[in-house]
Coordinates of C-alpha atoms in Angstrom, one line a residue:
X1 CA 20.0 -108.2 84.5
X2 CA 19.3 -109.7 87.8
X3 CA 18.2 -107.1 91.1
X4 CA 21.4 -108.2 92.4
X5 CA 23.7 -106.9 89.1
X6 CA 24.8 -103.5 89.6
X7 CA 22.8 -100.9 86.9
X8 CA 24.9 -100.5 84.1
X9 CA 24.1 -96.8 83.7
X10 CA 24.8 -96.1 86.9
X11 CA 28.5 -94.3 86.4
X12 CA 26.2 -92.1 84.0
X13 CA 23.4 -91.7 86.1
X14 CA 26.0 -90.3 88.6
X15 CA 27.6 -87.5 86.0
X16 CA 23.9 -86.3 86.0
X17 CA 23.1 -86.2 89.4
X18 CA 26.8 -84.8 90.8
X19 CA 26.2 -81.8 87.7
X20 CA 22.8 -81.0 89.3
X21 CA 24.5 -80.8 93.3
X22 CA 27.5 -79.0 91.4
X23 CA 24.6 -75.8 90.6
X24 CA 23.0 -76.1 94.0
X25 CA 26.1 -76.2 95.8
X26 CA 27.8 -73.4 93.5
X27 CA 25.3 -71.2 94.4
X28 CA 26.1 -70.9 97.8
X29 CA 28.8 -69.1 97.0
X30 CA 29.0 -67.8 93.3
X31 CA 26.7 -65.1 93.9
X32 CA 29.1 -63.2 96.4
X33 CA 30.9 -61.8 93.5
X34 CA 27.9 -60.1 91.4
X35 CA 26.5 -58.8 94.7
X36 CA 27.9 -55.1 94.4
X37 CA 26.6 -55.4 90.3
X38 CA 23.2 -56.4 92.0
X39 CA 23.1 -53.2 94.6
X40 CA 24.0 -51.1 91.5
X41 CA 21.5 -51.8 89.6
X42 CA 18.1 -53.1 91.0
X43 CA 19.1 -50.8 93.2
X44 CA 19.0 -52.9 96.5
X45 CA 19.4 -52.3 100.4
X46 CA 22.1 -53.2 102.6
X47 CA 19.4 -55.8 104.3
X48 CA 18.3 -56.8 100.7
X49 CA 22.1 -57.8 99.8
X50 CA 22.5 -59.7 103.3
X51 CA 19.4 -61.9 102.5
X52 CA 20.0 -62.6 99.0
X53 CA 23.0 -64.2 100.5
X54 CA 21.6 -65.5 103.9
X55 CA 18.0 -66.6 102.5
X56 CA 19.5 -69.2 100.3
X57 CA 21.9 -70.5 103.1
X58 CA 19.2 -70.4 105.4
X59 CA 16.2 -72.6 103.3
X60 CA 19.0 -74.9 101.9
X61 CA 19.7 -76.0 105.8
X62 CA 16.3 -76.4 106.3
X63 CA 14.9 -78.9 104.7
X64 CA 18.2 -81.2 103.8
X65 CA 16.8 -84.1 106.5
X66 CA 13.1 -83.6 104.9
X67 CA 14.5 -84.2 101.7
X68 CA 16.5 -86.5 102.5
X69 CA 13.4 -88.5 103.8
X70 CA 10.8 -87.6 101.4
X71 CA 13.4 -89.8 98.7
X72 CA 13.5 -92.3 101.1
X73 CA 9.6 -92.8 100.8
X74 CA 9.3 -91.8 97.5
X75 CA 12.1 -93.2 95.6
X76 CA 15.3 -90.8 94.9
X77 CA 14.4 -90.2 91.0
X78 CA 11.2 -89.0 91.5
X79 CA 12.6 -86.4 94.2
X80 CA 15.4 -85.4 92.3
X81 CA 13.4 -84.8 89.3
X82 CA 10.9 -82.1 90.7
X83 CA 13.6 -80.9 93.0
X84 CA 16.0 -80.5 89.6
X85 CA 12.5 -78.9 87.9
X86 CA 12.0 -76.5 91.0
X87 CA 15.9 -75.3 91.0
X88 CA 15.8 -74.6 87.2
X89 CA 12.6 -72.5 87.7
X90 CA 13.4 -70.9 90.7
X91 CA 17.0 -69.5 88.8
X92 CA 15.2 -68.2 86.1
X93 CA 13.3 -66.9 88.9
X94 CA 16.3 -65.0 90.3
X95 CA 17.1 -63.8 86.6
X96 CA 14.5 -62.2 85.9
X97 CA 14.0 -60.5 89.2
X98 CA 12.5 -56.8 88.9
X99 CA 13.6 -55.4 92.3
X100 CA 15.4 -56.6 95.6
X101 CA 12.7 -58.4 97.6
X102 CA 11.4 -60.4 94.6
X103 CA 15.0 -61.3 94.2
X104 CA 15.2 -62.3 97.9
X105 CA 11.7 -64.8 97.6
X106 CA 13.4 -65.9 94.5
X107 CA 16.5 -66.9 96.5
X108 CA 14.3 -68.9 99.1
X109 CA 13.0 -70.7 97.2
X110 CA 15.7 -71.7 95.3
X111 CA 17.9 -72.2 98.2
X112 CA 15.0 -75.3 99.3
X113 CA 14.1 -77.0 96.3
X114 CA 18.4 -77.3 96.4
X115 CA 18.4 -78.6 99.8
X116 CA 15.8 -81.5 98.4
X117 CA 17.6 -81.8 95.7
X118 CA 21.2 -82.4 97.5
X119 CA 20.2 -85.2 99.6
X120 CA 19.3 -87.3 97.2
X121 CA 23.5 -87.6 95.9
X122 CA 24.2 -89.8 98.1
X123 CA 21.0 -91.8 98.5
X124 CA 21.6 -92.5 94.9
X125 CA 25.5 -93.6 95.4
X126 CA 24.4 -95.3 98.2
X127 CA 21.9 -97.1 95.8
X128 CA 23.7 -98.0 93.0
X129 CA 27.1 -98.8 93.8
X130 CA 28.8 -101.5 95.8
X131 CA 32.2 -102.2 97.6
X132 CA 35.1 -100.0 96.1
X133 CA 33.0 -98.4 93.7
X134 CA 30.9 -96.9 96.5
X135 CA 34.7 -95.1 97.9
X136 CA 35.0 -94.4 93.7
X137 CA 31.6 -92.4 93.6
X138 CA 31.6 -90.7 96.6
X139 CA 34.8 -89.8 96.0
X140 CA 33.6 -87.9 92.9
X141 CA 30.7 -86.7 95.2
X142 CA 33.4 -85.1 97.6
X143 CA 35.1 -83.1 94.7
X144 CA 31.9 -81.9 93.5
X145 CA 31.2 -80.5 97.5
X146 CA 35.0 -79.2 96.9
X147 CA 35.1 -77.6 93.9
X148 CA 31.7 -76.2 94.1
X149 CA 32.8 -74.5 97.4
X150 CA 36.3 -73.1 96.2
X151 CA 35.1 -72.3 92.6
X152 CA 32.3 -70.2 93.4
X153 CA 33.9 -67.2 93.3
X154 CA 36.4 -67.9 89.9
X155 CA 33.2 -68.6 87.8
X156 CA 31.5 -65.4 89.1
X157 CA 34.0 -63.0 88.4
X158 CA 34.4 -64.9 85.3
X159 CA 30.7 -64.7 84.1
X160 CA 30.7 -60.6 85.2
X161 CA 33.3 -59.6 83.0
X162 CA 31.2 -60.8 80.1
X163 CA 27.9 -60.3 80.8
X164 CA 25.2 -59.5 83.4
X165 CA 25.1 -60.2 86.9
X166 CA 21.3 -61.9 86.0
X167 CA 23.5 -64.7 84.2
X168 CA 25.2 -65.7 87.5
X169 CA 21.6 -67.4 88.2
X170 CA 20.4 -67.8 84.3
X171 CA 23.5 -70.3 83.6
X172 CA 22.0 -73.2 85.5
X173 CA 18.3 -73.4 83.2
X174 CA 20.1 -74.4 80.3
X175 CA 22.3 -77.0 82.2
X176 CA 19.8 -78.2 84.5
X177 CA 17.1 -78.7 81.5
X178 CA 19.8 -81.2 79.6
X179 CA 20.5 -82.3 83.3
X180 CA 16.5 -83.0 83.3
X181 CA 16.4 -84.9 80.0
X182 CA 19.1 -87.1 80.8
X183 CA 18.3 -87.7 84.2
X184 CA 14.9 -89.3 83.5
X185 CA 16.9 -91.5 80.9
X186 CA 19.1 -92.5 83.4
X187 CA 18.2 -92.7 86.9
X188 CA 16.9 -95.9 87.8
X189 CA 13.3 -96.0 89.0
X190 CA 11.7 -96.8 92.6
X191 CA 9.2 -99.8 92.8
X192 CA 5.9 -98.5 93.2
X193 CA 5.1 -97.2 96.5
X194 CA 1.7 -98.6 98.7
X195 CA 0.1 -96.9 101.3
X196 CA -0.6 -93.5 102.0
X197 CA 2.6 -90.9 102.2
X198 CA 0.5 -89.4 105.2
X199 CA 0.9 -92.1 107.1
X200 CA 5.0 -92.5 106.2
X201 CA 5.7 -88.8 106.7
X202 CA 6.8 -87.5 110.3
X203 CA 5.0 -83.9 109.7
X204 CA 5.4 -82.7 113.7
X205 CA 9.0 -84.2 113.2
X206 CA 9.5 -81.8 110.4
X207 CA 8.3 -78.8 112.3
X208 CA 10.2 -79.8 115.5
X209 CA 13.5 -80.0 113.7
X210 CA 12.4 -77.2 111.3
X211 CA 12.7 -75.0 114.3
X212 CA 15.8 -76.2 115.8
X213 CA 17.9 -75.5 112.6
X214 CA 15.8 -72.3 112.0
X215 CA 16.8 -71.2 115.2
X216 CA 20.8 -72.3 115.0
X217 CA 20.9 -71.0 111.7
X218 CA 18.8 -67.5 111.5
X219 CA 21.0 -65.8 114.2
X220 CA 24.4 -67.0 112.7
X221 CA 22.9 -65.8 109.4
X222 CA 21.4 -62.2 110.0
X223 CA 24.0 -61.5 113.3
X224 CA 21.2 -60.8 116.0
X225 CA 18.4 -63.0 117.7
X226 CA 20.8 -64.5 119.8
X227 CA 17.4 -65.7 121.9
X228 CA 16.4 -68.1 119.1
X229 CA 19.5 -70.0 120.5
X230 CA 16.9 -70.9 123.0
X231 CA 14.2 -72.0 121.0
X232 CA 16.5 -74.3 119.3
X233 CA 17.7 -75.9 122.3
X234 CA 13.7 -76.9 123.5
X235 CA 13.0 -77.9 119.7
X236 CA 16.0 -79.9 119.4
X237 CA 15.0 -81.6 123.0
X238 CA 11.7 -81.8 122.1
X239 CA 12.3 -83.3 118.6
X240 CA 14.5 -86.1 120.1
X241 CA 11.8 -87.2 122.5
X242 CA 9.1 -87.4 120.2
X243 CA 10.9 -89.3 117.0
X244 CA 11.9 -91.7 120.1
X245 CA 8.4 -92.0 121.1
X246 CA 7.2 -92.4 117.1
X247 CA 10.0 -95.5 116.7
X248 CA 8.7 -96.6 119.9
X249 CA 4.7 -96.5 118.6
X250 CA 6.1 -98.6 115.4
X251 CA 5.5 -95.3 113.3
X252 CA 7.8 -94.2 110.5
X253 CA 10.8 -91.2 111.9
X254 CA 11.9 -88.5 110.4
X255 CA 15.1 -88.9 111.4
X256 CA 15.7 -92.4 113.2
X257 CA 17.8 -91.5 116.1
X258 CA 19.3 -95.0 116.1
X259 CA 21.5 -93.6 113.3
X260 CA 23.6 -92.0 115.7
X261 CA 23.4 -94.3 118.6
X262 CA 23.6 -97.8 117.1
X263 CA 25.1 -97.2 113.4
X264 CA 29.1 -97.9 113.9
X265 CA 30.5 -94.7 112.7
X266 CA 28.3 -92.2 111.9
X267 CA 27.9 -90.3 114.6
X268 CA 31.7 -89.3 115.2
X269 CA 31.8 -89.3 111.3
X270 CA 28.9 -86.8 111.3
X271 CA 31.0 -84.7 114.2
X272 CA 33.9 -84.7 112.0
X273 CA 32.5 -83.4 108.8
X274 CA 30.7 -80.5 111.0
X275 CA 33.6 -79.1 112.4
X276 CA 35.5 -79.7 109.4
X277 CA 33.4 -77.4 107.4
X278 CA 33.3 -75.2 110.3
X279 CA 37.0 -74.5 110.0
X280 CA 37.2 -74.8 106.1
X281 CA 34.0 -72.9 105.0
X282 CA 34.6 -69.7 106.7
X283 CA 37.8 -68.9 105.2
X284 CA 36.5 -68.4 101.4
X285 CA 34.5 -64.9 103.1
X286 CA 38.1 -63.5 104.7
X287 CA 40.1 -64.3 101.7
X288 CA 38.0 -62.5 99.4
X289 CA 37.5 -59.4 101.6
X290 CA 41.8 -59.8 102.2
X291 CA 42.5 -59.8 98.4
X292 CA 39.7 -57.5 97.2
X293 CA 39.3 -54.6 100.2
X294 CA 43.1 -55.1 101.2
X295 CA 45.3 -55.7 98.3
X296 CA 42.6 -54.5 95.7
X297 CA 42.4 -57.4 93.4
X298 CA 39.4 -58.0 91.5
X299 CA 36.8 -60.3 91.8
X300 CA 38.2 -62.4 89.2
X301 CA 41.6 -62.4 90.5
X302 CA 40.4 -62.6 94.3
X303 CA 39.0 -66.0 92.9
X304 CA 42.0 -67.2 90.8
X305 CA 44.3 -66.4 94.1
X306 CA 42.4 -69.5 96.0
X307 CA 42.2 -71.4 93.0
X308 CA 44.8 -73.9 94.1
X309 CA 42.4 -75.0 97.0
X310 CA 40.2 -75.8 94.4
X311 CA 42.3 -77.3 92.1
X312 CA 44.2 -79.5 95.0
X313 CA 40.8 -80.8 96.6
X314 CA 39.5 -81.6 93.7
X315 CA 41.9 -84.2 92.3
X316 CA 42.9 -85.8 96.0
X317 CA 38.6 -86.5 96.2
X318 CA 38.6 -88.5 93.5
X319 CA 42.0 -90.8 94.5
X320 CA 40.9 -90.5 97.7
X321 CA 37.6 -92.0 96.8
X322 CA 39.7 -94.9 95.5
X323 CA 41.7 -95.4 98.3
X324 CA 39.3 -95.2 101.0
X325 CA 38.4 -98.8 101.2
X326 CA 42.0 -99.5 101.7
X327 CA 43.2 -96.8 104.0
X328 CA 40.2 -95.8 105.7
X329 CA 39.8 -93.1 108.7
X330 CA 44.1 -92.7 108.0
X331 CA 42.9 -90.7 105.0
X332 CA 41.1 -88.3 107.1
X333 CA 43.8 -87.6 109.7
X334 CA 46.3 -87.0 107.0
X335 CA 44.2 -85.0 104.7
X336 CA 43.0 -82.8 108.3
X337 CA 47.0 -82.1 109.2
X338 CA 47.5 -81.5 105.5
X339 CA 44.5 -78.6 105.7
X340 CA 46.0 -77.0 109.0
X341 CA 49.8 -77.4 107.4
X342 CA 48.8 -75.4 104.9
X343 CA 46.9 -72.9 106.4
X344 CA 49.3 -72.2 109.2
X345 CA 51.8 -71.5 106.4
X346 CA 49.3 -69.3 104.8
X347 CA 49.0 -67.0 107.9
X348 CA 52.7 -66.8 108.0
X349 CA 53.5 -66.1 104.7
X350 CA 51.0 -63.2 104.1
X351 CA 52.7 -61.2 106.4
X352 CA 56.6 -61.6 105.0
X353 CA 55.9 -61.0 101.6
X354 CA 55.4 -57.6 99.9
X355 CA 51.7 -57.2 99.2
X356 CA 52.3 -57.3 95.5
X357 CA 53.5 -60.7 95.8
X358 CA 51.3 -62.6 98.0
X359 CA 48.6 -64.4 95.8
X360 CA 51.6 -66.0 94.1
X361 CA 53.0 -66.9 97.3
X362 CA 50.2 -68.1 99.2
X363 CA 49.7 -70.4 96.3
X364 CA 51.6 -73.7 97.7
X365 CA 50.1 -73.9 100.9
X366 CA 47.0 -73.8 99.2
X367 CA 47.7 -76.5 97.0
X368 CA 48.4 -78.1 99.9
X369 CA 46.0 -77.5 102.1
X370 CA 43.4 -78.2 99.2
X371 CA 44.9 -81.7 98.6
X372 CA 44.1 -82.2 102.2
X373 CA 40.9 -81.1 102.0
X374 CA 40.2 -83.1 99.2
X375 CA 41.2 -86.2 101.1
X376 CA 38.6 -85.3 104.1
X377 CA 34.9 -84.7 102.5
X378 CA 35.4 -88.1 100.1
X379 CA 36.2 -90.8 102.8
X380 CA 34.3 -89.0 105.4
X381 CA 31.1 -88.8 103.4
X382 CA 32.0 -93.1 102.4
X383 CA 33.1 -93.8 106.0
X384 CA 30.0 -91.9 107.9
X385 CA 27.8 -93.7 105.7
X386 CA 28.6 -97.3 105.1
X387 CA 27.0 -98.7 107.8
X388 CA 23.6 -97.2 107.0
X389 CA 20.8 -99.2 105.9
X390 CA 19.8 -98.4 102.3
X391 CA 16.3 -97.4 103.1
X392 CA 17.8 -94.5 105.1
X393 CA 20.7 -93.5 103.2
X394 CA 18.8 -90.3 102.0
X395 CA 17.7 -89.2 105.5
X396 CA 21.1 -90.3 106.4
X397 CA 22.5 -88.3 104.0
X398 CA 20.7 -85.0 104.8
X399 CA 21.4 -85.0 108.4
X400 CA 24.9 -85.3 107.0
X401 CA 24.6 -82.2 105.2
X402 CA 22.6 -80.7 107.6
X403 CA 25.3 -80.3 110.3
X404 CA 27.5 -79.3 107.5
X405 CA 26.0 -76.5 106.7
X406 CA 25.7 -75.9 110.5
X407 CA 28.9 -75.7 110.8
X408 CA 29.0 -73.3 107.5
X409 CA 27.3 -70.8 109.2
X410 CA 29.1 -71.3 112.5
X411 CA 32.9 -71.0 111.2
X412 CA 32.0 -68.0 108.8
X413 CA 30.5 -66.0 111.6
X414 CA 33.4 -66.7 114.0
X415 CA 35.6 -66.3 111.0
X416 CA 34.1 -63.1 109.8
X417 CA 33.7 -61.5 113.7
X418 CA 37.8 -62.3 114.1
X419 CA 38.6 -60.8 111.1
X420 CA 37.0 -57.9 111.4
X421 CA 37.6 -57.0 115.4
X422 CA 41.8 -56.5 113.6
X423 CA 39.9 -54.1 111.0
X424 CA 41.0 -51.5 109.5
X425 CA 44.5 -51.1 109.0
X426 CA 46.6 -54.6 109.5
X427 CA 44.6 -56.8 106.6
X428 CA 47.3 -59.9 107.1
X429 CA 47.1 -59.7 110.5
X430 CA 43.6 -60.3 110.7
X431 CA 44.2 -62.6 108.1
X432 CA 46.4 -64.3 109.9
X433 CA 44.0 -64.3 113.3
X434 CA 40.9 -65.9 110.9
X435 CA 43.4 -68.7 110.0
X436 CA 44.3 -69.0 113.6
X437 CA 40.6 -70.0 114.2
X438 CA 40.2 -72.4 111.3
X439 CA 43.2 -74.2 112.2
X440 CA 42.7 -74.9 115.8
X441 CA 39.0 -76.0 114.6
X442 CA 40.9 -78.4 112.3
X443 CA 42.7 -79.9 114.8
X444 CA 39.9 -80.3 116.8
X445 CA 38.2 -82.7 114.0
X446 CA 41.4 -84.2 113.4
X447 CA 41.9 -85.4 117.4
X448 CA 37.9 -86.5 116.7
X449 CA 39.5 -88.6 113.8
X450 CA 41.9 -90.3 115.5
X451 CA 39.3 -91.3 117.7
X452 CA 37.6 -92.8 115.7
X453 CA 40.4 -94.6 113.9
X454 CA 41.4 -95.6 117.5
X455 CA 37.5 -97.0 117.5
X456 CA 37.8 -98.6 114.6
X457 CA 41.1 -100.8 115.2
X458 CA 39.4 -102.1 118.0
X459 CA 36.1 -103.2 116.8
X460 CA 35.9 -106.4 113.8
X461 CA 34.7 -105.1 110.3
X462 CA 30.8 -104.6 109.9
X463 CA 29.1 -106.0 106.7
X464 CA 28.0 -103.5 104.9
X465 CA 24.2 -102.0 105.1
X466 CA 24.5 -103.9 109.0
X467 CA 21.3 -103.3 110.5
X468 CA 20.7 -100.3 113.4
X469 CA 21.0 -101.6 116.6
X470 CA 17.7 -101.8 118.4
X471 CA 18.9 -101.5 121.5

């Protein structure tokens, strides 16, 4: 097999990898539902509960770009490999936690060795696969990201009607050690690295950027220090400055600006994806607090109610994935009006219906809302990064992410603050207002879309991996 021959294990290589972002994704969310099993019985504070949540959110943001870059200069096997080893620890880790603030360090830590371990996805699709099977992988990736975000809740409730709330968290050492053993079968391997990793790693980059998120995130998170708005501004301005300067000196980035100045598509694809997640992560918190504190359904059944999201965005991923190379940035404006379709019909329908009746009837527009949503994260993900050199795809990839998760933290907070100001009494009502939010942010990335598909019609096709403009 010549360098140029694609690796034939690669389509297995990719199961492994997408099954190991499927438990670090999951966990964002999938430990909402055991959270009143976990008060109960460590017993745990209000404060503990919010950072057993938060703290993983939080670390997971931090160090997606770091990680991201470390596989760069390392080689994405080796990252993913003591990334996979640190998230399998780290959940036994949580298991096995005694009392609420081991829990919480627990939690940390496992929310950043899954933030290494994420970027690395899509440096390996980026890696292994060419032309259409690229749109084919990542479309797979995008499910994942979907499934992982809607399912979160199903697999909880379904994992506390049988057992302990410890096994939310003891479920992933047994599938991320045969994720382990068949990764290091299967992942290709990086040619041996020379020089020193001192002099390839942007250490004052990391803390500069460190900061900024820190200080974007943290206040979202915990709902005070509004002042760290500030220091995240100067970081942010800071860190710009100096990973210009460091191109400029001929030194190694962090994060090469020239990704988002001089790669065709990446930074309104980057724009999209955050505001996108801004509209569409945010409403898993108010639907669960709607079905469980104002119709009373359980856990399980809160998470079986938005099952058709799930069910919806994962399928139109993976033909989306197929179809990207074909229909392009089209895909994203119709899977964007699909999402705020079937949301708008969501925050209509919850208030005709009798109360009884509304998980079942809230269950179309789901569907199609999800099959939307499905056919945004896939082509997104494909069309942000296609014009990105290979040796950056991971850093690429985490500054991706990284904005994601931004706009995570962003939606659910404006999401949440809605919801509750029409609290208590009219539950679809302030249903209905959340939903309001989400879709106008929807539209919003949808006119960014068409942009860019405006951008695109007018520009000649760009071989792929074209170099970063140096100007």
């Amino acid at each position: 097999m010549t360098s140029a021959e694609p690796d034939p294990r690669r389509w297995k290589a990719l199961a492994v990898t997408l099954a190991a972002g499927f438990m670090g994704l999951l966990d964002v969310s999938i430990v909402n539902t055991a959270l009143p099993s976990i008060q109960r019985e460590l017993p745990a504070s209000n404060g503990g509960i919010q950072w057993v949540v938060s703290g993983y959110a939080l670390t997971f943001g931090l160090v997606l770009v770091t990680g991201g870059r470390l596989g760069d200069i390392l080689g994405r096997r080796k990252m993913f490999l003591l990334a996979l080893a640190g998230f399998v620890l780290a959940s036994a880790f949580c298991g096995a936690a005694p009392n609420e603030w081991t829990l919480v360090l627990a939690r940390l830590l496992q929310g950043a060795v899954a933030g290494m371990l994420t970027p690395q996805n899509s440096g390996l699709i980026q890696d292994m696969f060419r032309g259409p099977e690229r749109g084919r992988a990542f479309g797979l990736f995008g499910a994942t990201v979907g499934i992982s975000t809607a399912v979160g809740p199903v697999l909880g409730g379904a994992i506390l009607s049988v057992a302990s709330w410890r096994w939310v968290f003891f479920v992933n050492v047994p599938i991320g050690l045969l994720a382990f053993v068949l990764a290091t079968r299967w992942l290709p391997k990086a040619p041996r690295r020379h020089g020193r990793l001192r002099d390839e790693v942007d250490f004052a980059g990391i803390v500069l950027l460190g900061l900024a998120v820190l200080g974007v995130l943290l206040p979202l998170i915990s709902g005070g220090m509004w002042w760290l708005f500030a220091v995240a501004a100067v970081a942010g301005f800071a860190f710009v400055r100096w990973e210009r300067r460091t191109v400029e000196r001929g030194r190694p980035p962090l994060l090469d600006i020239r990704l988002f100045t001089g790669t065709p598509g990446y930074a309104s694809g980057a724009a999209v994806g955050a505001i996108y997640f801004c509209g569409f992560a945010g409403i898993w918190l108010v639907f669960a607090i709607f079905f469980q504190q104002g119709l009373g359904y359980s856990p399980l059944e809160s998470g079986l109610a938005v099952t058709p999201f799930a069910l919806g965005s994962a399928v139109s991923a993976a033909v989306a994935g197929r179809l990207v190379s074909t229909w392009g940035r089209k895909l994203t404006a119709i899977g964007l009006t699909m999402v705020a379709s079937g949301l708008a019909v969501v925050a209509v329908v919850v208030n005709l219906v009798p109360p009884q009746f509304a998980g079942l009837a809230v269950a179309l527009p789901l569907l199609v809302a999800g099959v939307g949503g499905g056919m945004v994260i896939s082509p997104n993900v494909t069309l942000t990064l296609e014009c990105v050199p290979a040796p950056l795809s991971g850093v690429a990839g985490g500054a991706l992410q990284t904005g994601q998760r931004i706009g995570t933290a962003i939606g659910t907070a404006v999401l949440a603050a809605v919801f509750h100001a029409l609290l208590p009494g009219d539950y679809p009502r302030a249903l209905s207002a959340a939903l309001g939010c989400a879709i106008v942010i929807t539209l919003i990335a949808l006119g960014l879309a068409l942009a860019e598909l405006r951008v695109r019609r007018a520009r000649r096709p760009l071989p792929e991996g074209a170099v970063i403009s140096q100007d």
